[in-house]
PDB file of C-alpha atoms in Angstrom:
ATOM      1  CA  MET A  26      51.814 -20.293  -2.739  1.00 39.00           C
ATOM      2  CA  ILE A  27      51.181 -16.634  -1.912  1.00 38.00           C
ATOM      3  CA  PRO A  28      47.705 -16.574  -3.536  1.00 39.00           C
ATOM      4  CA  ALA A  29      46.685 -19.582  -1.395  1.00 37.00           C
ATOM      5  CA  ILE A  30      47.754 -17.731   1.744  1.00 36.00           C
ATOM      6  CA  VAL A  31      45.785 -14.645   0.692  1.00 35.00           C
ATOM      7  CA  VAL A  32      42.678 -16.724  -0.033  1.00 34.00           C
ATOM      8  CA  ALA A  33      43.010 -18.518   3.284  1.00 35.00           C
ATOM      9  CA  ALA A  34      43.404 -15.199   5.091  1.00 36.00           C
ATOM     10  CA  ALA A  35      40.311 -13.821   3.388  1.00 37.00           C
ATOM     11  CA  ALA A  36      38.338 -16.933   4.298  1.00 40.00           C
ATOM     12  CA  THR A  37      39.340 -16.770   7.962  1.00 40.00           C
ATOM     13  CA  THR A  38      38.603 -13.054   8.296  1.00 41.00           C
ATOM     14  CA  GLY A  39      35.287 -13.204   6.463  1.00 47.00           C
ATOM     15  CA  LEU A  40      36.570 -10.884   3.709  1.00 49.00           C
ATOM     16  CA  THR A  41      36.075 -11.689   0.060  1.00 53.00           C
ATOM     17  CA  ALA A  42      38.038 -10.478  -2.899  1.00 59.00           C
ATOM     18  CA  ALA A  43      36.376  -7.646  -4.792  1.00 70.00           C
ATOM     19  CA  ALA A  44      34.639  -8.753  -7.968  1.00 73.00           C
ATOM     20  CA  PRO A  45      36.455  -7.619 -11.087  1.00 87.00           C
ATOM     21  CA  THR A  46      34.835  -4.675 -12.823  1.00 94.00           C
ATOM     22  CA  HIS A  47      34.618  -3.746 -16.482  1.00 96.00           C
ATOM     23  CA  ASP A  48      33.746  -0.813 -18.702  1.00 98.00           C
ATOM     24  CA  VAL A  49      30.592  -0.501 -20.798  1.00 98.00           C
ATOM     25  CA  ASN A  50      31.388   1.525 -23.930  1.00 98.00           C
ATOM     26  CA  VAL A  51      28.466   3.072 -25.799  1.00 98.00           C
ATOM     27  CA  SER A  52      28.757   4.599 -29.272  1.00 98.00           C
ATOM     28  CA  VAL A  53      25.916   7.076 -29.765  1.00 98.00           C
ATOM     29  CA  SER A  54      24.692   7.935 -33.264  1.00 98.00           C
ATOM     30  CA  GLY A  55      21.806   9.901 -34.720  1.00 98.00           C
ATOM     31  CA  MET A  56      22.154  13.033 -32.581  1.00 98.00           C
ATOM     32  CA  ARG A  57      20.305  15.863 -34.290  1.00 97.00           C
ATOM     33  CA  SER A  58      22.265  18.625 -32.568  1.00 97.00           C
ATOM     34  CA  GLY A  59      25.045  19.383 -30.135  1.00 98.00           C
ATOM     35  CA  LYS A  60      22.705  21.415 -27.899  1.00 98.00           C
ATOM     36  CA  GLY A  61      22.183  20.523 -24.241  1.00 98.00           C
ATOM     37  CA  VAL A  62      23.364  17.311 -22.643  1.00 98.00           C
ATOM     38  CA  VAL A  63      22.934  13.576 -22.941  1.00 98.00           C
ATOM     39  CA  ARG A  64      21.724  11.967 -19.730  1.00 98.00           C
ATOM     40  CA  ALA A  65      22.525   8.277 -19.505  1.00 98.00           C
ATOM     41  CA  CYS A  66      21.521   5.790 -16.863  1.00 98.00           C
ATOM     42  CA  MET A  67      22.309   2.124 -16.549  1.00 98.00           C
ATOM     43  CA  THR A  68      20.460  -0.029 -14.036  1.00 98.00           C
ATOM     44  CA  ALA A  69      20.148  -3.647 -12.984  1.00 98.00           C
ATOM     45  CA  ASN A  70      16.795  -2.896 -11.343  1.00 98.00           C
ATOM     46  CA  ALA A  71      13.930  -3.703 -13.734  1.00 97.00           C
ATOM     47  CA  ALA A  72      11.453  -1.730 -11.613  1.00 97.00           C
ATOM     48  CA  ARG A  73      13.582   1.438 -11.955  1.00 97.00           C
ATOM     49  CA  PHE A  74      14.094   1.277 -15.750  1.00 97.00           C
ATOM     50  CA  PRO A  75      14.208   3.539 -17.757  1.00 96.00           C
ATOM     51  CA  LYS A  76      14.508   6.483 -15.355  1.00 93.00           C
ATOM     52  CA  CYS A  77      16.778   4.898 -12.700  1.00 93.00           C
ATOM     53  CA  ALA A  78      15.025   7.152 -10.166  1.00 91.00           C
ATOM     54  CA  GLY A  79      15.524   5.940  -6.644  1.00 93.00           C
ATOM     55  CA  ASP A  80      18.177   3.395  -7.625  1.00 96.00           C
ATOM     56  CA  PRO A  81      21.358   4.200  -5.692  1.00 96.00           C
ATOM     57  CA  ALA A  82      23.146   1.303  -7.429  1.00 96.00           C
ATOM     58  CA  SER A  83      22.555   2.727 -10.922  1.00 97.00           C
ATOM     59  CA  TYR A  84      25.359   4.125 -13.041  1.00 98.00           C
ATOM     60  CA  ARG A  85      24.729   7.644 -14.401  1.00 97.00           C
ATOM     61  CA  LEU A  86      26.441  10.000 -16.812  1.00 98.00           C
ATOM     62  CA  VAL A  87      25.677  13.552 -17.918  1.00 98.00           C
ATOM     63  CA  VAL A  88      27.751  14.611 -20.923  1.00 98.00           C
ATOM     64  CA  PRO A  89      27.581  17.724 -23.121  1.00 98.00           C
ATOM     65  CA  ALA A  90      25.692  16.655 -26.240  1.00 98.00           C
ATOM     66  CA  ALA A  91      28.527  17.846 -28.482  1.00 97.00           C
ATOM     67  CA  ASP A  92      30.823  15.315 -26.730  1.00 97.00           C
ATOM     68  CA  ALA A  93      28.358  12.411 -26.498  1.00 97.00           C
ATOM     69  CA  LYS A  94      29.467  10.293 -29.432  1.00 97.00           C
ATOM     70  CA  LYS A  95      31.076   7.877 -26.999  1.00 98.00           C
ATOM     71  CA  LEU A  96      29.945   7.245 -23.429  1.00 98.00           C
ATOM     72  CA  VAL A  97      31.816   5.050 -20.954  1.00 98.00           C
ATOM     73  CA  PHE A  98      30.363   3.573 -17.794  1.00 98.00           C
ATOM     74  CA  ARG A  99      33.455   2.658 -15.746  1.00 97.00           C
ATOM     75  CA  ASN A 100      34.015   0.001 -13.087  1.00 97.00           C
ATOM     76  CA  VAL A 101      30.772  -1.861 -13.733  1.00 97.00           C
ATOM     77  CA  THR A 102      30.184  -4.936 -11.586  1.00 96.00           C
ATOM     78  CA  PRO A 103      29.245  -8.051 -13.606  1.00 97.00           C
ATOM     79  CA  GLY A 104      25.498  -8.551 -13.904  1.00 97.00           C
ATOM     80  CA  LYS A 105      22.525  -7.743 -16.137  1.00 98.00           C
ATOM     81  CA  TYR A 106      21.783  -4.117 -16.996  1.00 98.00           C
ATOM     82  CA  ALA A 107      19.709  -1.899 -19.290  1.00 98.00           C
ATOM     83  CA  ILE A 108      20.662   1.580 -20.531  1.00 98.00           C
ATOM     84  CA  ALA A 109      18.418   4.569 -21.266  1.00 98.00           C
ATOM     85  CA  LEU A 110      19.644   7.760 -22.957  1.00 98.00           C
ATOM     86  CA  LEU A 111      17.948  11.152 -23.087  1.00 98.00           C
ATOM     87  CA  HIS A 112      19.130  14.011 -25.309  1.00 98.00           C
ATOM     88  CA  ASP A 113      18.073  16.802 -22.958  1.00 98.00           C
ATOM     89  CA  GLU A 114      18.442  19.588 -25.516  1.00 98.00           C
ATOM     90  CA  ASN A 115      17.356  22.380 -23.165  1.00 97.00           C
ATOM     91  CA  ASP A 116      19.241  20.867 -20.173  1.00 98.00           C
ATOM     92  CA  ASN A 117      16.261  21.170 -17.841  1.00 97.00           C
ATOM     93  CA  GLY A 118      16.796  17.733 -16.270  1.00 95.00           C
ATOM     94  CA  LYS A 119      13.668  16.070 -17.612  1.00 93.00           C
ATOM     95  CA  ALA A 120      12.197  14.500 -20.723  1.00 93.00           C
ATOM     96  CA  ASP A 121       9.990  17.167 -22.267  1.00 94.00           C
ATOM     97  CA  ARG A 122       6.767  15.912 -23.830  1.00 91.00           C
ATOM     98  CA  ALA A 123       4.235  17.163 -26.370  1.00 90.00           C
ATOM     99  CA  LEU A 124       0.567  16.647 -25.535  1.00 84.00           C
ATOM    100  CA  GLY A 125       1.673  15.132 -22.235  1.00 75.00           C
ATOM    101  CA  MET A 126       3.007  11.907 -23.719  1.00 81.00           C
ATOM    102  CA  MET A 127       5.050  12.197 -26.923  1.00 88.00           C
ATOM    103  CA  PRO A 128       8.766  12.850 -26.262  1.00 91.00           C
ATOM    104  CA  LYS A 129       9.984  16.106 -27.774  1.00 95.00           C
ATOM    105  CA  GLU A 130      13.644  15.227 -27.145  1.00 97.00           C
ATOM    106  CA  GLY A 131      15.774  12.338 -28.299  1.00 97.00           C
ATOM    107  CA  PHE A 132      15.985   8.993 -26.562  1.00 97.00           C
ATOM    108  CA  GLY A 133      17.736   5.670 -27.016  1.00 98.00           C
ATOM    109  CA  PHE A 134      17.980   2.295 -25.312  1.00 98.00           C
ATOM    110  CA  SER A 135      20.387  -0.593 -25.110  1.00 98.00           C
ATOM    111  CA  ARG A 136      19.759  -3.387 -27.615  1.00 97.00           C
ATOM    112  CA  ASP A 137      17.746  -0.837 -29.635  1.00 95.00           C
ATOM    113  CA  ALA A 138      14.752  -1.852 -27.509  1.00 97.00           C
ATOM    114  CA  PRO A 139      11.450  -1.133 -29.265  1.00 91.00           C
ATOM    115  CA  VAL A 140       9.212   1.724 -28.185  1.00 91.00           C
ATOM    116  CA  ARG A 141       5.488   0.998 -28.492  1.00 86.00           C
ATOM    117  CA  MET A 142       3.269   3.706 -26.997  1.00 83.00           C
ATOM    118  CA  ALA A 143       5.494   3.611 -23.876  1.00 88.00           C
ATOM    119  CA  PRO A 144       9.137   3.173 -22.934  1.00 92.00           C
ATOM    120  CA  PRO A 145      10.506  -0.299 -23.615  1.00 96.00           C
ATOM    121  CA  LYS A 146      10.447  -3.082 -21.084  1.00 97.00           C
ATOM    122  CA  TYR A 147      13.636  -3.844 -19.144  1.00 98.00           C
ATOM    123  CA  ASP A 148      13.741  -7.354 -20.657  1.00 98.00           C
ATOM    124  CA  ASP A 149      13.894  -5.841 -24.170  1.00 98.00           C
ATOM    125  CA  ALA A 150      16.893  -3.673 -23.286  1.00 98.00           C
ATOM    126  CA  VAL A 151      18.814  -5.956 -20.903  1.00 98.00           C
ATOM    127  CA  PHE A 152      22.367  -7.108 -21.656  1.00 98.00           C
ATOM    128  CA  ALA A 153      25.053  -8.865 -19.642  1.00 98.00           C
ATOM    129  CA  VAL A 154      28.343  -7.583 -18.282  1.00 98.00           C
ATOM    130  CA  GLY A 155      30.565 -10.552 -17.654  1.00 96.00           C
ATOM    131  CA  ALA A 156      34.257 -11.292 -17.803  1.00 93.00           C
ATOM    132  CA  ARG A 157      35.253  -8.482 -20.182  1.00 96.00           C
ATOM    133  CA  ASP A 158      34.417  -4.968 -21.283  1.00 98.00           C
ATOM    134  CA  VAL A 159      31.200  -4.493 -23.275  1.00 98.00           C
ATOM    135  CA  SER A 160      30.780  -2.329 -26.383  1.00 98.00           C
ATOM    136  CA  MET A 161      27.471  -1.409 -27.979  1.00 98.00           C
ATOM    137  CA  ALA A 162      25.863   1.133 -30.273  1.00 98.00           C
ATOM    138  CA  ILE A 163      22.741   3.111 -29.418  1.00 98.00           C
ATOM    139  CA  ASP A 164      20.935   5.141 -32.067  1.00 97.00           C
ATOM    140  CA  MET A 165      19.229   8.273 -30.742  1.00 97.00           C
ATOM    141  CA  ARG A 166      15.586   8.510 -31.874  1.00 96.00           C
ATOM    142  CA  TYR A 167      13.363  11.582 -32.189  1.00 96.00           C
ATOM    143  CA  MET A 168       9.581  11.724 -32.567  1.00 91.00           C
ATOM    144  CA  PHE A 169       9.464  15.393 -33.643  1.00 86.00           C
TER     145      PHE A 169
END
């Protein structure tokens, strides 16, 4: 009986119950060193993937590389997301490139999304967060 009263009260006041949230657990493998940090971003905005720049709704983590074997995005609202990782070995806040285009530092994406002359498409990396926590593995890749 009490839940019905709460629901009725929410309906009459215009309030809605908060959507349940879940954790997204990422196991990271293939790190070539413990230098620098791992920068991780998770976004539901296809236009902002893989950098998440300008997406205030994105989830972000910066973790010392030596401690980055497991990353946890907490309190994630159900929806569709894609994750991008950068092993920023010199901790300068950007993805360093050789010859202006080839990444010199490690990177990884949810669903092991393929990289073909450019970062992967959002649709190749997207996964769903639904009614329970999500666990996945991301293998760090290096070009040099």
